[in-house]
PDB file of C-alpha atoms in Angstrom:
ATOM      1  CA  UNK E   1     121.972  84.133 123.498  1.00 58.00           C
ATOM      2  CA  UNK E   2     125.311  82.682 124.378  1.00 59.00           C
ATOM      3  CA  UNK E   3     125.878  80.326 126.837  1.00 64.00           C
ATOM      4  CA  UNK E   4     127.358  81.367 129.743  1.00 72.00           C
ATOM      5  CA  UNK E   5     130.638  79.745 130.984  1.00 80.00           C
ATOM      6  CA  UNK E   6     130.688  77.354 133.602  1.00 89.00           C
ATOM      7  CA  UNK E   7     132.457  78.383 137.007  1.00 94.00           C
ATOM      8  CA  UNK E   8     136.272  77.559 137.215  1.00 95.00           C
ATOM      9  CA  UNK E   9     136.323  75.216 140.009  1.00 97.00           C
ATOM     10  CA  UNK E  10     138.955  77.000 143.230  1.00 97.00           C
ATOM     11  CA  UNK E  11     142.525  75.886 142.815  1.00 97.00           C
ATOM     12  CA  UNK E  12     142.070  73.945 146.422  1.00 98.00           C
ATOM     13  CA  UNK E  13     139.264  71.054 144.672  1.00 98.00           C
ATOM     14  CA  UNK E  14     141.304  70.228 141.696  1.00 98.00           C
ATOM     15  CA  UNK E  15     144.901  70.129 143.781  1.00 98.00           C
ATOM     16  CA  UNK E  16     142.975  67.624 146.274  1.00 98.00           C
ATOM     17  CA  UNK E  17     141.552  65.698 143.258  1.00 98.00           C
ATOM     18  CA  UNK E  18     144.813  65.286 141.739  1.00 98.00           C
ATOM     19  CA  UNK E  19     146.787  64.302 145.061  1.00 97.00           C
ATOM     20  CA  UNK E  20     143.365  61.868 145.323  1.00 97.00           C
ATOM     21  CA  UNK E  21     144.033  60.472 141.816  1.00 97.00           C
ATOM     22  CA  UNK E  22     147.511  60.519 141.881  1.00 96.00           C
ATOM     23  CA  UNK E  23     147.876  58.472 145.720  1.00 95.00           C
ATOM     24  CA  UNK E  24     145.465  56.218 143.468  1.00 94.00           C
ATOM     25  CA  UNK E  25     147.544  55.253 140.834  1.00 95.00           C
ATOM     26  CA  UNK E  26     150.200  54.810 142.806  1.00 94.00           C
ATOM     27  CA  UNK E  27     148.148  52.153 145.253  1.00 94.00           C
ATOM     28  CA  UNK E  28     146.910  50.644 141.730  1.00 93.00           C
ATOM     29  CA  UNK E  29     149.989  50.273 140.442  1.00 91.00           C
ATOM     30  CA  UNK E  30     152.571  49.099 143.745  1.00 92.00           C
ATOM     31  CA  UNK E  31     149.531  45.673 143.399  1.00 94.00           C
ATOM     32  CA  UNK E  32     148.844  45.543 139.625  1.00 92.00           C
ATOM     33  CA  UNK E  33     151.272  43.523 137.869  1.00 89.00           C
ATOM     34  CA  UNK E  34     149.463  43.227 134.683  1.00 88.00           C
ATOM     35  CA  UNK E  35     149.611  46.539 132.491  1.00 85.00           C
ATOM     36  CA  UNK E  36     146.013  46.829 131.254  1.00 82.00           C
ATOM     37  CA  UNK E  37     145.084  46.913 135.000  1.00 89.00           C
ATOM     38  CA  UNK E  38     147.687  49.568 135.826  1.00 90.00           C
ATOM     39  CA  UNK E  39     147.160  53.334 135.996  1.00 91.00           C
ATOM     40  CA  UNK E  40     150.373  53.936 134.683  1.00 92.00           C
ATOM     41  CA  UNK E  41     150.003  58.261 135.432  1.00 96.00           C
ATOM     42  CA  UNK E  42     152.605  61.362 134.363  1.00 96.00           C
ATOM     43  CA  UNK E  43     154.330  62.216 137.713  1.00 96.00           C
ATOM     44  CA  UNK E  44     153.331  65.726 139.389  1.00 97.00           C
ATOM     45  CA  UNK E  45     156.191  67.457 137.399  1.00 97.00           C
ATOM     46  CA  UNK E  46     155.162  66.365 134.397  1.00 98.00           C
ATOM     47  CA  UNK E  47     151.293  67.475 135.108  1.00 98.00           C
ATOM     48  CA  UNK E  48     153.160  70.877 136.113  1.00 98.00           C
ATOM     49  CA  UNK E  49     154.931  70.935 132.605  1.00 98.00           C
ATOM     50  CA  UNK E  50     151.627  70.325 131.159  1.00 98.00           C
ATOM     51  CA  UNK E  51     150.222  73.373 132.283  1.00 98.00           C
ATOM     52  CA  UNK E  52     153.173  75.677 131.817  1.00 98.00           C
ATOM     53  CA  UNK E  53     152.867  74.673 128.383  1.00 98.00           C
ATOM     54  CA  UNK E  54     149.077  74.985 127.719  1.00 98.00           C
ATOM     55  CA  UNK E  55     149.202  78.197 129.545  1.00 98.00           C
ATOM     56  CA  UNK E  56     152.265  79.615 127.804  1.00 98.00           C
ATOM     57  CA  UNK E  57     151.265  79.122 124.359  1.00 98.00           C
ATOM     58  CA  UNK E  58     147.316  79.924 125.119  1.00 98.00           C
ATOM     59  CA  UNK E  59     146.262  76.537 123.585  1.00 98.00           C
ATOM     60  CA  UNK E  60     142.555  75.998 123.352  1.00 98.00           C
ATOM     61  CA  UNK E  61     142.206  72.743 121.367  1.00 98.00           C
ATOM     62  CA  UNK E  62     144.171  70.246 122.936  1.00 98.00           C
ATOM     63  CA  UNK E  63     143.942  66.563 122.603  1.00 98.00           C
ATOM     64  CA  UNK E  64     145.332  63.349 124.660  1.00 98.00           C
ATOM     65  CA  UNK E  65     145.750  59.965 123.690  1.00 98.00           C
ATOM     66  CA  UNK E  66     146.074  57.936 126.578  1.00 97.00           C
ATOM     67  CA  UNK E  67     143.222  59.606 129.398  1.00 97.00           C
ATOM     68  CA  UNK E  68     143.625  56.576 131.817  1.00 95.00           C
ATOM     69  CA  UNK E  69     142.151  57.555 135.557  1.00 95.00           C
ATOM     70  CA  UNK E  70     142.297  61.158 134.002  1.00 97.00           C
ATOM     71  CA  UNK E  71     145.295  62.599 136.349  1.00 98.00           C
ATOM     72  CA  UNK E  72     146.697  63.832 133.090  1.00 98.00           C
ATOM     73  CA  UNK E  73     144.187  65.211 131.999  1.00 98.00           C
ATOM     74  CA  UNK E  74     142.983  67.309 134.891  1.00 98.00           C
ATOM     75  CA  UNK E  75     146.283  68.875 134.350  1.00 98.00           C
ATOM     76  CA  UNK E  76     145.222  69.684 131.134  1.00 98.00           C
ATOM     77  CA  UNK E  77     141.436  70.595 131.721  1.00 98.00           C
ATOM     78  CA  UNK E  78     142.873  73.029 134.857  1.00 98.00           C
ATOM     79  CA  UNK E  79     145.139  74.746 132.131  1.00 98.00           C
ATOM     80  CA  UNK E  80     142.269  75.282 129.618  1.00 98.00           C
ATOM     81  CA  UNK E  81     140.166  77.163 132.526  1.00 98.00           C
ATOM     82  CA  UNK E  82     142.479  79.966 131.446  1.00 97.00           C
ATOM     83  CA  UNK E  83     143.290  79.829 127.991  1.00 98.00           C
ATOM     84  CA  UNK E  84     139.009  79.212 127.243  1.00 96.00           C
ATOM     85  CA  UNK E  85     140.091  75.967 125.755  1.00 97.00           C
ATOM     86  CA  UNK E  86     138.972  72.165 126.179  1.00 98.00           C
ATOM     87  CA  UNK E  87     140.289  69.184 126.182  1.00 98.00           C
ATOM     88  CA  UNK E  88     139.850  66.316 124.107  1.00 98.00           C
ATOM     89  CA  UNK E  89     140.981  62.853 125.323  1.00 98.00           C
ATOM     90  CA  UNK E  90     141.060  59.325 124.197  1.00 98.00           C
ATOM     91  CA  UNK E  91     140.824  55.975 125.966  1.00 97.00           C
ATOM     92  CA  UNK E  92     140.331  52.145 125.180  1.00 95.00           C
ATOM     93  CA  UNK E  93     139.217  50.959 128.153  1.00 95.00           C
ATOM     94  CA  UNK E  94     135.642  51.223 129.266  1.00 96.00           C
ATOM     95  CA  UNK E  95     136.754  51.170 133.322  1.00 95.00           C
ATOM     96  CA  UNK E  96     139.421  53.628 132.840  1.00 95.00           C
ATOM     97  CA  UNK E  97     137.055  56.077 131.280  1.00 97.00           C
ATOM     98  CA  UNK E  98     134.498  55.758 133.580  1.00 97.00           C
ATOM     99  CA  UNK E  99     137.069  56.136 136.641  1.00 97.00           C
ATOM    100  CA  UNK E 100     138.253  59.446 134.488  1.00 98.00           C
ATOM    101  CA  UNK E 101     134.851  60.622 134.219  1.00 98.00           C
ATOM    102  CA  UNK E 102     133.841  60.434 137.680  1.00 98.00           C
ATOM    103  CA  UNK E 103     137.540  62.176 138.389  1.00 98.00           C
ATOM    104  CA  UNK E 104     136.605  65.199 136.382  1.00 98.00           C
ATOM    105  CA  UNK E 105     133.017  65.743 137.858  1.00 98.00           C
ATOM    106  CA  UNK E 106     135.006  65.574 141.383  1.00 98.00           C
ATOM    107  CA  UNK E 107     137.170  68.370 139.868  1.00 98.00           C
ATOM    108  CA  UNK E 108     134.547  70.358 138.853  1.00 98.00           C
ATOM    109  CA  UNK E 109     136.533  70.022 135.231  1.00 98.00           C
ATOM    110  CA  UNK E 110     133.795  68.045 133.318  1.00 98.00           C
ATOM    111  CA  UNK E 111     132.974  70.986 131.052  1.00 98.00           C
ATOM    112  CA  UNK E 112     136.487  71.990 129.458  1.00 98.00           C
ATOM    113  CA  UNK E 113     136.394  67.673 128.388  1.00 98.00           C
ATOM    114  CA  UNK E 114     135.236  65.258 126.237  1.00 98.00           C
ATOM    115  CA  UNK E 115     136.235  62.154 126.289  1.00 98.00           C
ATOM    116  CA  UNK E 116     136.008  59.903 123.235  1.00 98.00           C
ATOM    117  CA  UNK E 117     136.245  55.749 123.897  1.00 97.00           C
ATOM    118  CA  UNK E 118     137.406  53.506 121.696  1.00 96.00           C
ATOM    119  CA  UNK E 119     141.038  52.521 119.768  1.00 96.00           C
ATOM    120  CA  UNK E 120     142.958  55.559 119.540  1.00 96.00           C
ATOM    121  CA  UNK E 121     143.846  55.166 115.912  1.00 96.00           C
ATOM    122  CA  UNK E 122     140.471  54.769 114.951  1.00 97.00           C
ATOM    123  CA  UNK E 123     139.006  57.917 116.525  1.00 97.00           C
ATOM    124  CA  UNK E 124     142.087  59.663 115.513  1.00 97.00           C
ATOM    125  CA  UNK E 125     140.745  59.274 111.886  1.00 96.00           C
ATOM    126  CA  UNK E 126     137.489  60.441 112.930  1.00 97.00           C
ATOM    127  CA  UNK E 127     138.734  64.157 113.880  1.00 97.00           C
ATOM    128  CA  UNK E 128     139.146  67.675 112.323  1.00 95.00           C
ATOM    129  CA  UNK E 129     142.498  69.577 113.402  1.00 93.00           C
ATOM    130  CA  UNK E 130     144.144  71.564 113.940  1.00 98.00           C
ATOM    131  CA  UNK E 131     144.775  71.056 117.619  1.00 98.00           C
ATOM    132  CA  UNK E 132     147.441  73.478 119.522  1.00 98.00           C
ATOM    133  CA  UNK E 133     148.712  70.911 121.682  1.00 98.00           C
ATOM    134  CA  UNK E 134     148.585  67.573 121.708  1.00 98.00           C
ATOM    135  CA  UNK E 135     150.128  64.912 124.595  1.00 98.00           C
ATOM    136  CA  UNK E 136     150.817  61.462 123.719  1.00 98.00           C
ATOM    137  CA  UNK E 137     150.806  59.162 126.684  1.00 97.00           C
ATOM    138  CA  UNK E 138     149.407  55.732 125.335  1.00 95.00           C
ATOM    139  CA  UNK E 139     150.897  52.116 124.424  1.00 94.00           C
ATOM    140  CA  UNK E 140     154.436  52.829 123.004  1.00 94.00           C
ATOM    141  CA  UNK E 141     154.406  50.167 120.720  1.00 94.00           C
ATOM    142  CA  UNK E 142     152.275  52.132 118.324  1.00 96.00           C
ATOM    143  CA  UNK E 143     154.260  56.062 118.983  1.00 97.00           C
ATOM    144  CA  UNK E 144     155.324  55.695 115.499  1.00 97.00           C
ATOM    145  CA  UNK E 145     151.536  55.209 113.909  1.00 97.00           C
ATOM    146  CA  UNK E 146     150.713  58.114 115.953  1.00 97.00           C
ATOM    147  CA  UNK E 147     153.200  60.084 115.622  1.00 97.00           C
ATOM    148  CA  UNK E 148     151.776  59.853 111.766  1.00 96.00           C
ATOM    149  CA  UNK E 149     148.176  60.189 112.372  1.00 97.00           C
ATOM    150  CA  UNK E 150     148.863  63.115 115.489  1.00 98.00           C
ATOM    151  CA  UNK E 151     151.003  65.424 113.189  1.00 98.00           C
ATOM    152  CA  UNK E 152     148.515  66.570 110.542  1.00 97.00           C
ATOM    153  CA  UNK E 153     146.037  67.236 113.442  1.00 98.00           C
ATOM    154  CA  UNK E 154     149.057  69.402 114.589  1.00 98.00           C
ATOM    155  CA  UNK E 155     148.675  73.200 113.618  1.00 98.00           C
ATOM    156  CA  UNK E 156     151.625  75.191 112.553  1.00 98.00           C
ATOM    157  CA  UNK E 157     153.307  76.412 115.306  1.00 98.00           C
ATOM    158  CA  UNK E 158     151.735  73.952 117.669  1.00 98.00           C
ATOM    159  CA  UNK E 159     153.445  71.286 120.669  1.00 98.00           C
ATOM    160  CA  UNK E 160     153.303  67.378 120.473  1.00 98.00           C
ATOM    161  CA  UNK E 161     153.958  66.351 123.867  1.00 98.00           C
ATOM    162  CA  UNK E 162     155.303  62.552 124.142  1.00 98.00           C
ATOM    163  CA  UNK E 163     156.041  60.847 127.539  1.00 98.00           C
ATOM    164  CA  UNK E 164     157.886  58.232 128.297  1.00 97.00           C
ATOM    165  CA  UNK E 165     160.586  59.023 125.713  1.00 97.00           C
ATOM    166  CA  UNK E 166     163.567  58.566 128.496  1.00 97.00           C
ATOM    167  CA  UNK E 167     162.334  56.074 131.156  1.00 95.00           C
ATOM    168  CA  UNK E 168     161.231  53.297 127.792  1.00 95.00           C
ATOM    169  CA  UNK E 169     163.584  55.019 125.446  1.00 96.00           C
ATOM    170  CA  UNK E 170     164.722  51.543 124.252  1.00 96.00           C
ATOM    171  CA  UNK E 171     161.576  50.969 122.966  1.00 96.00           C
ATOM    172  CA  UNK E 172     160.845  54.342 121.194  1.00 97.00           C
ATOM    173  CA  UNK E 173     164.387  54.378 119.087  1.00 97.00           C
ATOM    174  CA  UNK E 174     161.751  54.215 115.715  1.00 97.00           C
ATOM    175  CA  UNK E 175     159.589  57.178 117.176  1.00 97.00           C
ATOM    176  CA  UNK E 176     162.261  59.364 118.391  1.00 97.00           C
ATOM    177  CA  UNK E 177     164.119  59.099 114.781  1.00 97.00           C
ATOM    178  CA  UNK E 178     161.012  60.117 113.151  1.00 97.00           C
ATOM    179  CA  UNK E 179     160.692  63.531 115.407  1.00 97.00           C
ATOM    180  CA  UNK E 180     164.033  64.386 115.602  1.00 96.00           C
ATOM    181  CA  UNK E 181     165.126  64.026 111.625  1.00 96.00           C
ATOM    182  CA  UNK E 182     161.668  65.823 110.507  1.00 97.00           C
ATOM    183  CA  UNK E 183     162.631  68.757 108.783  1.00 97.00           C
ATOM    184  CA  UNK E 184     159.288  70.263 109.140  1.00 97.00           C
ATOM    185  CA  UNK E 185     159.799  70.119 113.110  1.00 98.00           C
ATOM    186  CA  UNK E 186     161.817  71.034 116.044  1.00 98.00           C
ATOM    187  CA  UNK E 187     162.448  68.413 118.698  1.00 98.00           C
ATOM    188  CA  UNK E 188     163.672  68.130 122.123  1.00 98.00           C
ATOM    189  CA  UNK E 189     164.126  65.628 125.040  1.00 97.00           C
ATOM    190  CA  UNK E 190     163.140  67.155 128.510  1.00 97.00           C
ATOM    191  CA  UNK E 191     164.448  65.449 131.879  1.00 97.00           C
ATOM    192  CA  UNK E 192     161.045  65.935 133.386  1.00 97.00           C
ATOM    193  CA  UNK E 193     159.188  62.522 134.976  1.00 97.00           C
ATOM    194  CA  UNK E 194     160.031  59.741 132.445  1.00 96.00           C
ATOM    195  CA  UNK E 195     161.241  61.879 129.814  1.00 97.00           C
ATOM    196  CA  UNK E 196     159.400  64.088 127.708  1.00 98.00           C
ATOM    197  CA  UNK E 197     160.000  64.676 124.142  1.00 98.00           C
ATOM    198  CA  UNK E 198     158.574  68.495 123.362  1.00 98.00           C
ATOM    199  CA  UNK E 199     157.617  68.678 119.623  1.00 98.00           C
ATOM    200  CA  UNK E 200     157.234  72.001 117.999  1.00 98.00           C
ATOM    201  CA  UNK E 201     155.648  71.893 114.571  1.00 98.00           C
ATOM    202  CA  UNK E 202     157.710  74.916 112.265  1.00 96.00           C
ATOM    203  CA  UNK E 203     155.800  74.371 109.113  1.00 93.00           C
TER     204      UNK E 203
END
């Protein structure tokens, strides 16, 4: 017997979770001045992007590094509800996760995600790919590491999704050189929230 699929939760929960989440981060991070505290979340556009994309291209696996509070990836999660995908998602810090966790129950999103704890580099070793899509929203000092360990988990004809490539381009010049002069891929910078690079993986 096959499991039957769990109900897509109406369109009215997860919007009021995410304006919930999002008004969050936003409190969090106006007081926060240290970043480990910080929620540091996509902005609404870029959530929107998210699930153009997922939707677009029918991804089912998808992975994030970076989960956070989870706004991003209730974004994602929502997306998978109608491409019968799921979302994996990484995160470092114990509080975060459990914040995310209680986000997606809220949501009525829990079953399209797993989230794995722990240093991002170190699960990333631990997976099989391919994924379809993959978003990269974590510390920026280490894009270029994952930018090594995301792309074999990358299928062929797949999207890396990388934020923060405008608003902390100064930091990413490493990163950015690495995507863009890949012959194997086609790259391109998107004026949407802080800059998203969109990654397409040709071969």
């Amino acid at each position: 017997m096959t499991t039957p699929s769990p109900p897509i939760p109406p369109a009215a929960t997860i919007e009021a979770v995410l304006a919930e989440v999002a008004a969050f981060g936003q409190a969090t991070d106006a007081r926060e001045t240290e970043r480990p505290r910080r929620m540091l979340n996509i902005t609404p556009d870029t959530g929107e992007l998210l699930r153009i994309l997922v939707r677009a291209t029918g991804a089912q696996r998808i992975l994030e590094v970076g989960t956070s509070n989870g706004y991003s990836t209730l974004w994602l999660a929502w997306s998978a509800t109608e491409t019968a995908g799921h979302v994996t998602t990484l995160e470092r810090a114990a509080d975060k996760a459990s914040m995310a966790r209680a986000n997606f129950e809220r949501a009525g999103l829990a079953p399209w995600i797993t989230i794995r704890e722990g240093v991002a580099l170190e699960v990333l070793a631990t997976l099989d790919g391919p994924f379809d899509l993959i978003f990269l929203d974590a510390d920026r000092p280490n894009y270029l590491a994952y930018a090594d360990a995301l792309l074999p988990l990358l299928k062929v004809g797949g999207l890396l999704v990388t934020d923060n490539v405008v608003s902390h381009a100064e930091e990413l010049p490493e990163f950015l050189a690495r995507i863009k002069h890949d012959p194997t891929l086609d790259s391109v910078t998107v004026p949407v929230g802080n800059g998203e690079e969109i990654t397409y993986k040709r071969a």
